[in-house]
Amino acid sequence: MTVTVEAADSATPERVAAADRDAGTGDILAVARTQVLEQGRALDEAQVLAVLELPDERLEELLALAHEVRERWCGPEVEVEGIVSVKTGGCPEDCHFCSQSGRFPSPVRAAWLDIPSLVAAAKETAETGATEFCIVAAVRGPDERLMAQMREGVAAIKAAVDINVAASLGMLTHQQVDELAEMGVHRYNHNLETARSYFPNVVTTHSWEERWDTLTMVRDAGMEVCCGGIVGMGETREQRAEFAAQLAELEPDEVPLNFLNPRPGTPFGDREPLEGREALRTIAAFRLALPRTILRYAGGREITLGDLGTEKGLLGGINAVIVGNYLTTLGRPATQDLELLDRLSMPVKALSATL
């Protein structure tokens, strides 16, 4: 998945990208305008790195181009989603950013949500205008108890409210993938979290490849694939470009972009949040690497970007948001995000009649 430039005299795409990068920061935006905006062809890994290395004085120009790309290839609508944790805390994995791991002395403790509460959360989410409701569990993968609760919960939600149901339950078997598809779960979230080369610095209890395998099974089963990660965990810009290229190879329907919100008691608890301009540069670069993908604001944007930065991201490639709170951290009030979308004349996507 890493781009390799061959020593050849011919003008291969890799050599062209390298030449564009060497020619200066102004040229990569000109290349992106032709390649991505006009032709709909994503930037490759080397080109994404060139975008990530643009100086701050080119940031506004970059964001404007990313917004044009989003409008051209995705349209003006913004998809709104709410999430709820059906099983919180007590996870056996050691994801270094996560306060739900049972291996760290974080304040989050294990808890289960009952079906009536799950349905109530789905109704509240639908009332905000959201079309997606994602059920999340802090597990390595679902056991039979969790699968049984999913069967009951999804059926109850579908009977009570008109909303698409997504799920995020960790790594799956073929049988579990088929069961979720049969339940009517239309989108499955399983984040790769970071570049393959950096993953061992983030998680040691399972591999990047195990996550990739789950995602390919989900796609093969006909469910939509939701896969993103967290920016600002100590990875280099080169690794962010690598990650964007790996996501592009996966071709997910949705990419949630989180920014590290350091949680007390976790191995990453003392890290500084990503600087706002770097976060915006990353948003735009990912849009140019994934021109037709739903690119969603997820956790950490409140501390990394604040109100002004959040607006700039929506005008810099983002076309979906999670409203309300996240799994273990507080978000902005849903009304605040919806008012912002209205002020920016960005219509909320309607529920698809085909799902």
GROMACS .gro file of C-alpha atoms in nm, residues 91-107 198-205 230 232-234 260-272:
model
   42
   91CYS     CA    1  -1.283  -0.375   2.707
   92PRO     CA    2  -0.999  -0.632   2.708
   93GLU     CA    3  -0.799  -0.453   2.435
   94ASP     CA    4  -0.521  -0.201   2.504
   95CYS     CA    5  -0.594   0.078   2.254
   96HIS     CA    6  -0.371   0.345   2.409
   97PHE     CA    7  -0.613   0.634   2.344
   98CYS     CA    8  -0.920   0.467   2.494
   99SER     CA    9  -1.053   0.512   2.846
  100GLN     CA   10  -1.285   0.213   2.796
  101SER     CA   11  -0.997  -0.033   2.813
  102GLY     CA   12  -1.009  -0.249   3.124
  103ARG     CA   13  -0.627  -0.249   3.127
  104PHE     CA   14  -0.586   0.117   3.225
  105PRO     CA   15  -0.673   0.300   3.549
  106SER     CA   16  -0.923   0.529   3.374
  107PRO     CA   17  -1.248   0.640   3.543
  198TYR     CA   18   0.216   0.321   1.330
  199PHE     CA   19  -0.051   0.081   1.458
  200PRO     CA   20   0.182  -0.119   1.688
  201ASN     CA   21   0.245   0.206   1.880
  202VAL     CA   22  -0.128   0.236   1.945
  203VAL     CA   23  -0.254  -0.121   2.000
  204THR     CA   24  -0.066  -0.440   2.092
  205THR     CA   25  -0.347  -0.685   2.174
  230ILE     CA   26  -0.772   0.925   1.517
  232GLY     CA   27  -0.276   1.340   1.658
  233MET     CA   28  -0.161   1.026   1.840
  234GLY     CA   29   0.207   1.091   1.767
  260LEU     CA   30  -0.704   1.276   1.998
  261ASN     CA   31  -0.874   1.397   2.315
  262PRO     CA   32  -0.620   1.279   2.577
  263ARG     CA   33  -0.804   1.079   2.843
  264PRO     CA   34  -0.675   1.052   3.201
  265GLY     CA   35  -0.533   0.713   3.291
  266THR     CA   36  -0.456   0.608   2.934
  267PRO     CA   37  -0.104   0.579   2.786
  268PHE     CA   38  -0.183   0.880   2.564
  269GLY     CA   39  -0.335   1.080   2.849
  270ASP     CA   40  -0.049   1.328   2.868
  271ARG     CA   41  -0.027   1.408   2.497
  272GLU     CA   42  -0.106   1.755   2.370
   0.00000   0.00000   0.00000
